[in-house]
Tab-separated table of C-alpha atoms and ligand atoms in Angstrom:
chain	number	residue	atom	x	y	z
A	1	MET	CA	-8.713	9.083	21.126
A	2	SER	CA	-4.852	9.223	20.958
A	3	LEU	CA	-2.697	9.276	17.929
A	4	TYR	CA	-0.600	6.456	18.870
A	5	HIS	CA	-2.985	3.507	20.325
A	6	SER	CA	-3.423	1.194	17.119
A	7	PRO	CA	-1.525	-1.957	16.734
A	8	LEU	CA	-0.342	-0.797	13.430
A	9	TYR	CA	1.278	2.363	14.673
A	10	LYS	CA	3.064	0.399	17.735
A	11	ASP	CA	4.213	-2.118	15.269
A	12	ALA	CA	5.717	0.800	12.994
A	13	LEU	CA	7.336	2.619	15.704
A	14	ALA	CA	9.036	-0.871	17.046
A	15	GLN	CA	10.310	-1.533	13.839
A	16	LEU	CA	11.765	2.028	13.455
A	17	GLU	CA	13.324	1.904	16.790
A	18	LEU	CA	14.745	-1.492	15.945
A	19	ALA	CA	16.049	-0.408	12.501
A	20	SER	CA	17.607	2.817	14.159
A	21	GLU	CA	19.421	0.667	16.782
A	22	ALA	CA	20.714	-1.740	14.336
A	23	MET	CA	22.052	1.049	12.066
A	24	GLY	CA	22.923	3.418	14.681
A	25	ALA	CA	20.929	6.333	13.600
A	26	ASP	CA	20.773	9.579	14.890
A	27	PRO	CA	18.446	9.798	17.820
A	28	ASN	CA	17.358	13.185	17.244
A	29	ILE	CA	16.141	12.164	13.409
A	30	ILE	CA	14.353	9.109	14.975
A	31	GLU	CA	12.599	11.542	17.951
A	32	ARG	CA	11.338	13.442	14.792
A	33	LEU	CA	10.224	10.628	12.467
A	34	LYS	CA	8.044	8.937	15.487
A	35	TYR	CA	5.471	11.689	15.281
A	36	PRO	CA	3.388	12.885	12.265
A	37	LYS	CA	4.188	16.449	10.998
A	38	ARG	CA	0.684	17.366	10.766
A	39	ALA	CA	-2.700	15.157	11.625
A	40	ILE	CA	-6.061	16.542	10.327
A	41	GLN	CA	-9.210	15.486	11.502
A	42	VAL	CA	-12.295	16.500	9.624
A	43	SER	CA	-16.041	15.830	9.797
A	44	VAL	CA	-17.904	14.931	6.809
A	45	PRO	CA	-21.527	15.370	6.653
A	46	ILE	CA	-23.551	14.135	3.699
A	47	ARG	CA	-27.181	13.925	2.810
A	48	LEU	CA	-28.135	10.106	2.225
A	49	ASP	CA	-30.457	8.880	-0.245
A	50	ASP	CA	-33.267	8.799	2.359
A	51	GLY	CA	-32.930	12.465	2.935
A	52	THR	CA	-31.378	12.108	6.311
A	53	VAL	CA	-27.979	13.724	7.166
A	54	LYS	CA	-25.131	11.745	8.454
A	55	THR	CA	-21.409	12.768	9.509
A	56	PHE	CA	-18.388	10.658	8.999
A	57	GLU	CA	-15.360	11.026	10.746
A	58	ALA	CA	-12.334	11.538	8.342
A	59	PHE	CA	-8.516	12.121	8.401
A	60	ARG	CA	-5.502	13.403	6.474
A	61	VAL	CA	-2.170	12.766	8.070
A	62	GLN	CA	1.209	14.009	6.631
A	63	HIS	CA	3.864	12.448	8.480
A	64	ASN	CA	6.928	13.792	6.772
A	65	ILE	CA	7.564	16.117	3.911
A	66	THR	CA	11.344	16.212	3.887
A	67	LEU	CA	11.859	14.610	0.529
A	68	GLY	CA	8.987	16.165	-1.222
A	69	PRO	CA	5.196	16.541	-1.194
A	70	GLY	CA	3.258	14.074	0.942
A	71	LYS	CA	2.121	10.788	-0.949
A	72	GLY	CA	-0.146	8.395	0.173
A	73	GLY	CA	-3.823	6.841	-0.520
A	74	ILE	CA	-7.135	7.620	0.932
A	75	ARG	CA	-8.875	4.580	2.652
A	76	PHE	CA	-12.812	3.992	2.863
A	77	HIS	CA	-13.078	1.442	5.799
A	78	PRO	CA	-15.082	1.136	8.707
A	79	ASP	CA	-11.630	0.599	10.746
A	80	VAL	CA	-10.037	3.675	9.773
A	81	ASP	CA	-9.013	5.978	12.757
A	82	LEU	CA	-6.510	8.554	13.344
A	83	SER	CA	-3.924	6.211	14.848
A	84	GLU	CA	-4.336	3.648	11.923
A	85	THR	CA	-4.097	6.621	9.297
A	86	THR	CA	-0.769	7.869	11.240
A	87	ALA	CA	0.680	4.499	11.113
A	88	LEU	CA	-0.159	4.097	7.376
A	89	ALA	CA	1.315	7.698	6.773
A	90	MET	CA	4.615	6.785	8.334
A	91	LEU	CA	4.978	3.748	6.343
A	92	MET	CA	4.319	5.836	3.288
A	93	THR	CA	7.325	8.002	4.447
A	94	PHE	CA	9.609	4.947	4.550
A	95	LYS	CA	8.220	3.482	1.411
A	96	CYS	CA	8.716	6.610	-0.744
A	97	ALA	CA	12.360	7.051	0.971
A	98	LEU	CA	13.220	3.514	0.128
A	99	VAL	CA	12.335	3.564	-3.545
A	100	GLY	CA	13.950	7.004	-3.804
A	101	LEU	CA	10.938	9.112	-4.730
A	102	PRO	CA	10.936	12.756	-4.273
A	103	LEU	CA	7.788	12.411	-2.026
A	104	GLY	CA	7.054	12.168	1.601
A	105	GLY	CA	4.671	10.081	3.429
A	106	ALA	CA	0.905	10.744	4.037
A	107	LYS	CA	-2.424	9.022	4.575
A	108	GLY	CA	-5.972	9.805	4.771
A	109	GLY	CA	-9.318	7.847	5.025
A	110	ILE	CA	-12.886	7.916	6.082
A	111	ARG	CA	-14.457	5.803	8.751
A	112	VAL	CA	-16.970	4.292	6.533
A	113	ASN	CA	-18.216	1.027	4.995
A	114	PRO	CA	-18.409	2.063	1.428
A	115	SER	CA	-20.404	-0.959	0.343
A	116	GLU	CA	-23.354	0.409	2.300
A	117	LEU	CA	-23.414	3.654	0.259
A	118	SER	CA	-24.926	4.219	-2.796
A	119	ARG	CA	-22.906	5.804	-5.585
A	120	GLN	CA	-24.320	9.218	-5.338
A	121	GLU	CA	-23.631	8.989	-1.601
A	122	LEU	CA	-20.093	7.834	-2.330
A	123	GLN	CA	-19.552	10.956	-4.641
A	124	ALA	CA	-21.093	13.375	-2.125
A	125	LEU	CA	-18.595	11.585	0.815
A	126	THR	CA	-15.835	12.251	-1.546
A	127	ARG	CA	-16.510	15.650	-2.829
A	128	ARG	CA	-17.000	16.875	0.772
A	129	TYR	CA	-14.100	15.187	2.086
A	130	ALA	CA	-12.035	16.944	-0.649
A	131	THR	CA	-13.378	20.167	0.166
A	132	GLU	CA	-12.727	19.852	3.932
A	133	ILE	CA	-9.051	18.821	3.417
A	134	GLY	CA	-8.475	20.944	0.168
A	135	PRO	CA	-6.565	23.494	1.905
A	136	PHE	CA	-3.985	21.046	3.003
A	137	VAL	CA	-3.457	19.138	-0.152
A	138	GLY	CA	-2.235	20.046	-3.650
A	139	PRO	CA	0.052	19.307	-6.351
A	140	ASP	CA	3.233	20.940	-4.201
A	141	LYS	CA	1.752	19.902	-0.891
A	142	ASP	CA	0.221	16.554	-0.728
A	143	ILE	CA	-1.035	14.074	-3.270
A	144	PRO	CA	-3.596	11.543	-2.335
A	145	ALA	CA	-4.103	8.322	-4.369
A	146	PRO	CA	-6.423	5.141	-3.958
A	147	ASP	CA	-6.370	2.680	-1.058
A	148	ILE	CA	-8.575	0.036	0.318
A	149	GLY	CA	-12.230	0.752	-0.667
A	150	THR	CA	-11.346	3.678	-3.144
A	151	ASP	CA	-10.625	3.868	-6.901
A	152	ALA	CA	-10.179	5.641	-10.071
A	153	GLN	CA	-13.620	7.052	-9.817
A	154	THR	CA	-12.873	8.443	-6.265
A	155	MET	CA	-9.713	10.015	-7.580
A	156	ALA	CA	-11.819	11.741	-10.540
A	157	TRP	CA	-14.262	13.060	-8.125
A	158	PHE	CA	-11.613	14.345	-5.902
A	159	MET	CA	-9.520	15.869	-8.537
A	160	ASP	CA	-12.752	17.438	-10.119
A	161	THR	CA	-13.699	18.813	-6.695
A	162	TYR	CA	-10.609	20.360	-6.010
A	163	SER	CA	-10.295	21.580	-9.761
A	164	GLN	CA	-13.577	23.336	-9.232
A	165	ILE	CA	-12.585	25.259	-6.146
A	166	ASN	CA	-9.508	26.342	-7.874
A	167	GLY	CA	-11.065	27.183	-11.087
A	168	TYR	CA	-8.589	25.067	-13.319
A	169	ALA	CA	-7.976	21.501	-14.105
A	170	ALA	CA	-5.391	20.238	-11.228
A	171	HIS	CA	-4.211	16.983	-12.638
A	172	GLY	CA	-1.374	16.691	-10.240
A	173	VAL	CA	-3.787	16.928	-7.068
A	174	VAL	CA	-4.078	13.009	-7.071
A	175	THR	CA	-2.920	10.121	-8.766
A	176	GLY	CA	-4.559	6.744	-9.612
A	177	LYS	CA	-6.870	8.861	-11.993
A	178	PRO	CA	-8.703	7.276	-14.914
A	179	ILE	CA	-6.729	7.561	-17.918
A	180	SER	CA	-8.924	9.845	-19.500
A	181	VAL	CA	-8.621	12.326	-16.834
A	182	GLY	CA	-5.156	12.268	-16.634
A	183	GLY	CA	-4.124	8.737	-15.232
A	184	SER	CA	-1.117	7.104	-16.283
A	185	LEU	CA	-1.020	3.835	-18.161
A	186	GLY	CA	0.122	0.792	-15.921
A	187	ARG	CA	-0.960	2.468	-12.644
A	188	ALA	CA	-4.080	0.399	-12.154
A	189	ALA	CA	-1.986	-2.902	-12.255
A	190	ALA	CA	1.345	-1.326	-10.775
A	191	THR	CA	1.076	-2.694	-7.234
A	192	GLY	CA	0.447	-6.051	-8.270
A	193	ARG	CA	2.893	-6.014	-10.905
A	194	GLY	CA	5.652	-4.484	-8.371
A	195	VAL	CA	4.817	-7.520	-6.120
A	196	ALA	CA	5.113	-10.239	-8.930
A	197	TYR	CA	8.605	-8.220	-9.814
A	198	CYS	CA	9.814	-8.570	-6.370
A	199	VAL	CA	8.865	-12.318	-6.028
A	200	ASN	CA	11.080	-12.831	-9.324
A	201	PHE	CA	13.978	-10.837	-7.652
A	202	ALA	CA	13.695	-12.933	-4.523
A	203	TYR	CA	13.593	-16.335	-6.311
A	204	ASP	CA	16.573	-15.222	-8.266
A	205	ARG	CA	18.344	-15.041	-4.978
A	206	MET	CA	16.770	-18.177	-3.739
A	207	GLY	CA	18.329	-19.772	-6.876
A	208	LYS	CA	14.928	-20.903	-7.641
A	209	LYS	CA	12.691	-20.263	-10.939
A	210	ILE	CA	9.054	-19.675	-11.288
A	211	ASP	CA	7.615	-22.441	-13.389
A	212	THR	CA	4.737	-24.907	-13.388
A	213	ASN	CA	5.378	-26.547	-10.378
A	214	THR	CA	5.481	-23.073	-8.097
A	215	THR	CA	2.342	-22.909	-6.191
A	216	VAL	CA	0.983	-19.395	-4.861
A	217	ALA	CA	-1.836	-18.544	-2.453
A	218	ILE	CA	-3.018	-15.012	-2.527
A	219	HIS	CA	-5.042	-13.668	0.413
A	220	GLY	CA	-6.947	-10.677	-0.939
A	221	PHE	CA	-8.161	-10.708	-4.826
A	222	GLY	CA	-8.628	-6.827	-5.181
A	223	LYS	CA	-6.478	-4.120	-6.644
A	224	VAL	CA	-3.253	-5.754	-5.396
A	225	GLY	CA	-3.689	-9.566	-5.429
A	226	THR	CA	-5.322	-9.497	-8.956
A	227	PRO	CA	-2.867	-8.301	-10.974
A	228	ALA	CA	-0.162	-10.149	-9.039
A	229	ALA	CA	-2.034	-13.472	-9.856
A	230	GLU	CA	-2.345	-12.395	-13.521
A	231	ASP	CA	1.378	-11.822	-13.881
A	232	LEU	CA	2.840	-14.826	-11.792
A	233	SER	CA	0.336	-17.244	-13.498
A	234	ALA	CA	1.380	-15.878	-17.056
A	235	GLN	CA	4.975	-17.061	-15.919
A	236	GLY	CA	3.485	-20.486	-15.746
A	237	ALA	CA	2.913	-20.512	-11.574
A	238	LYS	CA	-0.098	-22.195	-10.376
A	239	ILE	CA	-2.303	-19.935	-8.342
A	240	VAL	CA	-3.975	-22.612	-6.125
A	241	ALA	CA	-5.967	-20.152	-3.874
A	242	VAL	CA	-7.306	-16.691	-3.759
A	243	SER	CA	-9.761	-14.835	-1.112
A	244	ASP	CA	-11.964	-12.149	-0.797
A	245	VAL	CA	-14.443	-11.213	2.314
A	246	SER	CA	-16.712	-14.065	1.230
A	247	GLY	CA	-13.860	-16.612	1.920
A	248	ALA	CA	-11.077	-18.440	0.049
A	249	ILE	CA	-11.307	-20.834	-2.958
A	250	TYR	CA	-8.697	-23.578	-3.729
A	251	ASN	CA	-7.792	-25.878	-6.263
A	252	GLU	CA	-4.519	-27.967	-5.841
A	253	SER	CA	-3.823	-27.791	-9.563
A	254	GLY	CA	-4.424	-24.192	-10.120
A	255	LEU	CA	-7.509	-21.982	-10.377
A	256	ASP	CA	-8.768	-20.609	-13.585
A	257	VAL	CA	-7.515	-16.815	-13.028
A	258	PRO	CA	-9.043	-15.187	-15.836
A	259	ALA	CA	-12.419	-16.838	-14.733
A	260	ALA	CA	-12.000	-15.868	-11.098
A	261	ILE	CA	-11.325	-12.244	-12.209
A	262	ASP	CA	-14.142	-11.950	-14.690
A	263	TRP	CA	-16.344	-13.508	-11.795
A	264	VAL	CA	-15.456	-10.681	-9.362
A	265	LYS	CA	-15.300	-7.897	-11.799
A	266	SER	CA	-19.268	-8.754	-12.439
A	267	GLY	CA	-19.686	-7.871	-8.931
A	268	LYS	CA	-19.883	-11.360	-7.608
A	269	VAL	CA	-18.117	-12.869	-4.571
A	270	LEU	CA	-15.552	-15.796	-4.570
A	271	LYS	CA	-17.291	-18.263	-2.744
A	272	ASP	CA	-20.262	-18.316	-5.333
A	273	LEU	CA	-17.706	-19.053	-8.108
A	274	PRO	CA	-19.107	-22.307	-9.718
A	275	GLY	CA	-16.928	-25.089	-9.038
A	276	ALA	CA	-14.919	-23.471	-6.315
A	277	LYS	CA	-13.763	-25.662	-3.387
A	278	LEU	CA	-14.309	-23.582	-0.455
A	279	ILE	CA	-11.539	-22.990	2.252
A	280	SER	CA	-11.379	-20.353	5.200
A	281	ASN	CA	-9.115	-17.513	5.025
A	282	ASP	CA	-7.025	-19.027	7.846
A	283	GLU	CA	-6.788	-22.236	5.821
A	284	LEU	CA	-5.299	-20.317	2.745
A	285	LEU	CA	-2.582	-18.841	5.020
A	286	ALA	CA	-1.413	-22.330	6.147
A	287	LEU	CA	-1.701	-23.914	2.821
A	288	ASP	CA	1.533	-25.724	1.840
A	289	VAL	CA	2.561	-23.464	-1.101
A	290	ASP	CA	5.916	-22.045	-2.223
A	291	ILE	CA	4.648	-18.341	-2.152
A	292	LEU	CA	2.130	-16.668	-0.003
A	293	ILE	CA	0.887	-13.462	-0.821
A	294	PRO	CA	-1.136	-11.488	2.002
A	295	ALA	CA	-2.545	-8.640	-0.282
A	296	ALA	CA	-5.758	-7.561	1.635
A	297	ILE	CA	-5.088	-5.791	5.012
A	298	ASP	CA	-2.835	-5.493	8.087
A	299	GLY	CA	-2.370	-7.922	10.897
A	300	VAL	CA	-3.316	-11.115	9.047
A	301	VAL	CA	-0.473	-13.241	10.092
A	302	THR	CA	0.049	-12.748	13.919
A	303	SER	CA	1.449	-14.736	17.066
A	304	LYS	CA	-1.950	-16.678	16.766
A	305	ASN	CA	-1.331	-18.138	13.266
A	306	MET	CA	2.323	-17.719	12.501
A	307	GLU	CA	3.073	-21.134	13.250
A	308	THR	CA	0.779	-22.543	10.759
A	309	VAL	CA	2.435	-20.725	7.997
A	310	ARG	CA	4.362	-23.007	5.372
A	311	ALA	CA	5.304	-21.074	2.445
A	312	SER	CA	9.060	-20.677	2.081
A	313	LEU	CA	8.538	-17.044	0.368
A	314	ILE	CA	5.922	-14.440	1.697
A	315	ALA	CA	5.351	-11.294	-0.183
A	316	GLU	CA	3.709	-8.452	1.780
A	317	GLY	CA	1.272	-7.097	-0.964
A	318	ALA	CA	-0.908	-5.389	2.035
A	319	ASN	CA	0.606	-2.833	4.234
A	320	GLY	CA	1.490	-4.481	7.231
A	321	PRO	CA	-0.333	-8.070	6.833
A	322	LEU	CA	2.380	-9.682	9.264
A	323	THR	CA	3.099	-8.460	12.847
A	324	LYS	CA	6.312	-7.640	14.215
A	325	GLU	CA	6.101	-11.036	16.105
A	326	ALA	CA	5.304	-12.956	12.925
A	327	ILE	CA	8.167	-11.372	10.886
A	328	THR	CA	10.688	-12.177	13.735
A	329	TYR	CA	9.151	-15.881	14.318
A	330	LEU	CA	9.256	-16.610	10.243
A	331	SER	CA	12.254	-14.875	9.460
A	332	ASP	CA	14.303	-16.924	12.137
A	333	LYS	CA	12.657	-20.020	10.798
A	334	GLY	CA	14.428	-19.156	7.310
A	335	VAL	CA	11.221	-17.987	5.309
A	336	PHE	CA	12.164	-15.164	2.829
A	337	ILE	CA	9.767	-12.254	3.533
A	338	ILE	CA	9.652	-9.248	1.156
A	339	PRO	CA	8.512	-6.386	3.388
A	340	ASP	CA	5.509	-4.239	2.459
A	341	ILE	CA	7.372	-1.189	1.995
A	342	LEU	CA	9.304	-2.738	-0.828
A	343	CYS	CA	7.074	-5.294	-2.174
A	344	ASN	CA	3.826	-3.088	-2.671
A	345	ALA	CA	5.830	0.014	-3.357
A	346	GLY	CA	5.231	-0.494	-7.279
A	347	GLY	CA	1.592	1.611	-6.555
A	348	VAL	CA	3.173	4.590	-5.263
A	349	ILE	CA	6.328	4.516	-7.846
A	350	VAL	CA	3.758	4.599	-10.762
A	351	SER	CA	1.564	7.156	-8.891
A	352	TYR	CA	4.888	9.158	-9.314
A	353	PHE	CA	5.173	8.598	-12.720
A	354	GLU	CA	1.299	9.758	-13.149
A	355	TRP	CA	2.170	12.998	-11.088
A	356	VAL	CA	5.171	13.647	-13.300
A	357	GLN	CA	3.300	12.916	-16.574
A	358	GLY	CA	0.689	15.490	-15.229
A	359	LEU	CA	2.864	18.107	-14.160
A	360	ALA	CA	4.676	17.825	-17.839
A	361	ASN	CA	1.548	17.010	-19.740
A	362	PHE	CA	3.431	14.507	-21.544
A	363	PHE	CA	2.438	11.079	-21.446
A	364	TRP	CA	4.403	7.763	-21.625
A	365	ASP	CA	3.261	4.386	-23.090
A	366	GLU	CA	3.081	1.534	-20.852
A	367	ASP	CA	6.023	-0.169	-21.922
A	368	GLU	CA	8.004	2.721	-20.540
A	369	VAL	CA	6.030	2.743	-17.561
A	370	ASN	CA	6.671	-0.999	-16.652
A	371	LYS	CA	10.688	-0.928	-17.489
A	372	LYS	CA	10.936	2.108	-14.999
A	373	LEU	CA	8.943	0.630	-12.435
A	374	HIS	CA	11.051	-2.809	-12.638
A	375	ARG	CA	14.325	-0.648	-12.672
A	376	ILE	CA	13.340	1.174	-9.643
A	377	LEU	CA	12.264	-1.723	-7.825
A	378	LYS	CA	15.285	-3.993	-8.622
A	379	GLU	CA	17.523	-1.162	-7.346
A	380	ALA	CA	15.519	-0.735	-3.895
A	381	PHE	CA	15.407	-4.573	-3.849
A	382	ASP	CA	19.248	-4.574	-4.087
A	383	ASP	CA	19.432	-2.089	-1.546
A	384	VAL	CA	17.532	-3.949	1.042
A	385	MET	CA	19.115	-7.251	0.394
A	386	SER	CA	22.687	-5.537	0.853
A	387	LYS	CA	21.357	-3.968	4.219
A	388	HIS	CA	20.148	-7.441	5.345
A	389	THR	CA	23.725	-8.774	4.846
A	390	LYS	CA	25.750	-5.757	6.185
A	391	TYR	CA	23.769	-5.395	9.517
A	392	LYS	CA	22.517	-8.961	9.707
A	393	VAL	CA	19.115	-8.174	10.287
A	394	ASP	CA	15.675	-9.330	8.722
A	395	MET	CA	14.427	-8.259	5.666
A	396	LYS	CA	11.804	-5.861	7.315
A	397	LYS	CA	14.438	-4.191	9.425
A	398	ALA	CA	16.840	-4.220	6.370
A	399	ALA	CA	14.270	-2.191	4.477
A	400	MET	CA	13.693	0.338	6.984
A	401	ILE	CA	17.627	0.865	7.418
A	402	ALA	CA	17.769	1.372	3.713
A	403	ALA	CA	14.580	3.934	3.880
A	404	LEU	CA	16.099	5.705	6.934
A	405	ALA	CA	19.702	6.009	5.537
A	406	LYS	CA	18.295	8.144	2.757
A	407	LEU	CA	15.830	10.230	5.061
A	408	GLU	CA	18.260	10.722	7.589
A	409	ALA	CA	20.839	12.263	5.340
A	410	ALA	CA	17.957	14.663	3.976
A	411	MET	CA	16.768	15.439	7.307
A	412	LYS	CA	20.278	16.496	8.735
A	413	LEU	CA	21.192	18.569	5.359
A	414	ARG	CA	17.815	20.506	5.662
A	415	GLY	CA	18.468	20.724	9.514
A	416	LEU	CA	15.578	21.573	12.247
A	417	PHE	CA	13.721	24.872	11.939
A	418	PRO	CA	14.217	27.363	13.640
A	419	GLY	CA	17.313	25.669	14.768
B	1	LIG	N1	-2.282	3.310	-1.325
B	1	LIG	C1	-1.192	2.629	-1.916
B	1	LIG	C2	0.136	2.458	-0.936
B	1	LIG	O1	-0.428	2.367	0.080
B	1	LIG	C3	-0.822	3.910	-3.193
B	1	LIG	C4	-0.301	5.220	-2.577
B	1	LIG	C5	0.053	6.083	-3.709
B	1	LIG	O2	-0.263	5.817	-4.913
B	1	LIG	O3	0.193	7.478	-3.311
B	1	LIG	O4	1.251	2.598	-1.102
């Protein structure tokens, strides 16, 4: 299977080329950025609870490490493949560059449906994967983190496996760890909190204020959507719809967000929430709301359904939830789009804080984490807005231009080895 077949990779490449044209980037730099530095495929055999052995395909792709060690999550999902992982690694390169982190871009994943495995099987899967990619990761090389289908427990198993192999407690090898094994306060909520910060920055620019009349629909009520819902509803906004794999729930006067969170935390799905009015995920995306937050997965708003979207602000909480066509169409219609590499960068920013705290063995309080997160995101947001105005391009291209400008400068200074 080719590295380059996935829609997400083709989209990322097209965005890169369009941004590069608009800013007049050096073609030699773009030529390098089209390809990952290193793409690793490993096989992960584990013994299932019934005694049989099953092998899973797994990957780690390091797209670019000019600015620092590779950084990016590990995804456990049945659609994971080398091409999608490469696209996501490329997005991480631009995300880290955009927000000014001294980190490169990487991503990993296992082609698996984690909900079909027991806890013991998941632990075996994570530990064997960590062993297989172990030689290529490390606090100075490449630092994984959670993504779809993985969490703090996964990171604790990964960190433990790497530490067992190396003979010391290596806190810096992964981020998104539980607090008790070197995690950072504020990391779990950071991606969603960053989405809420960006929504506020955008609202300021639009001359609007979040209040009790503000309506929000959130596609995906997981690690990103949940804290975003909490923060925006704490500001008074009405979260009128949220969704998960079972479907979407809707209440035009605003859902009871804490009740929905408790429900999901207890392991139940949204469609079974008592009193919930069920709608489909497509209906959620087409709701007449002020703010739409696609926070689940890529390719959710496409040329097929983009005409149904009615929100005036879209915050890309997931990676690549809007296709290139949808971004162009909705931007032309005047919809304010906060692009993924800016909107969901809160996660990797606090991952960076976690890595720094772990290396220094000195930990910060949550207030400090959130203040620093806010400052970094605000600077990046302003940078994207200024590129949007200067180059007269949509916000997605503006974000790519802002990221590319930083990467291009660093890549030129370091030069091409061996020259
Ligand atoms: N998986 C998250 C992302 O896509 C977080 C990555 C990280 O913290 O390294 O940005």
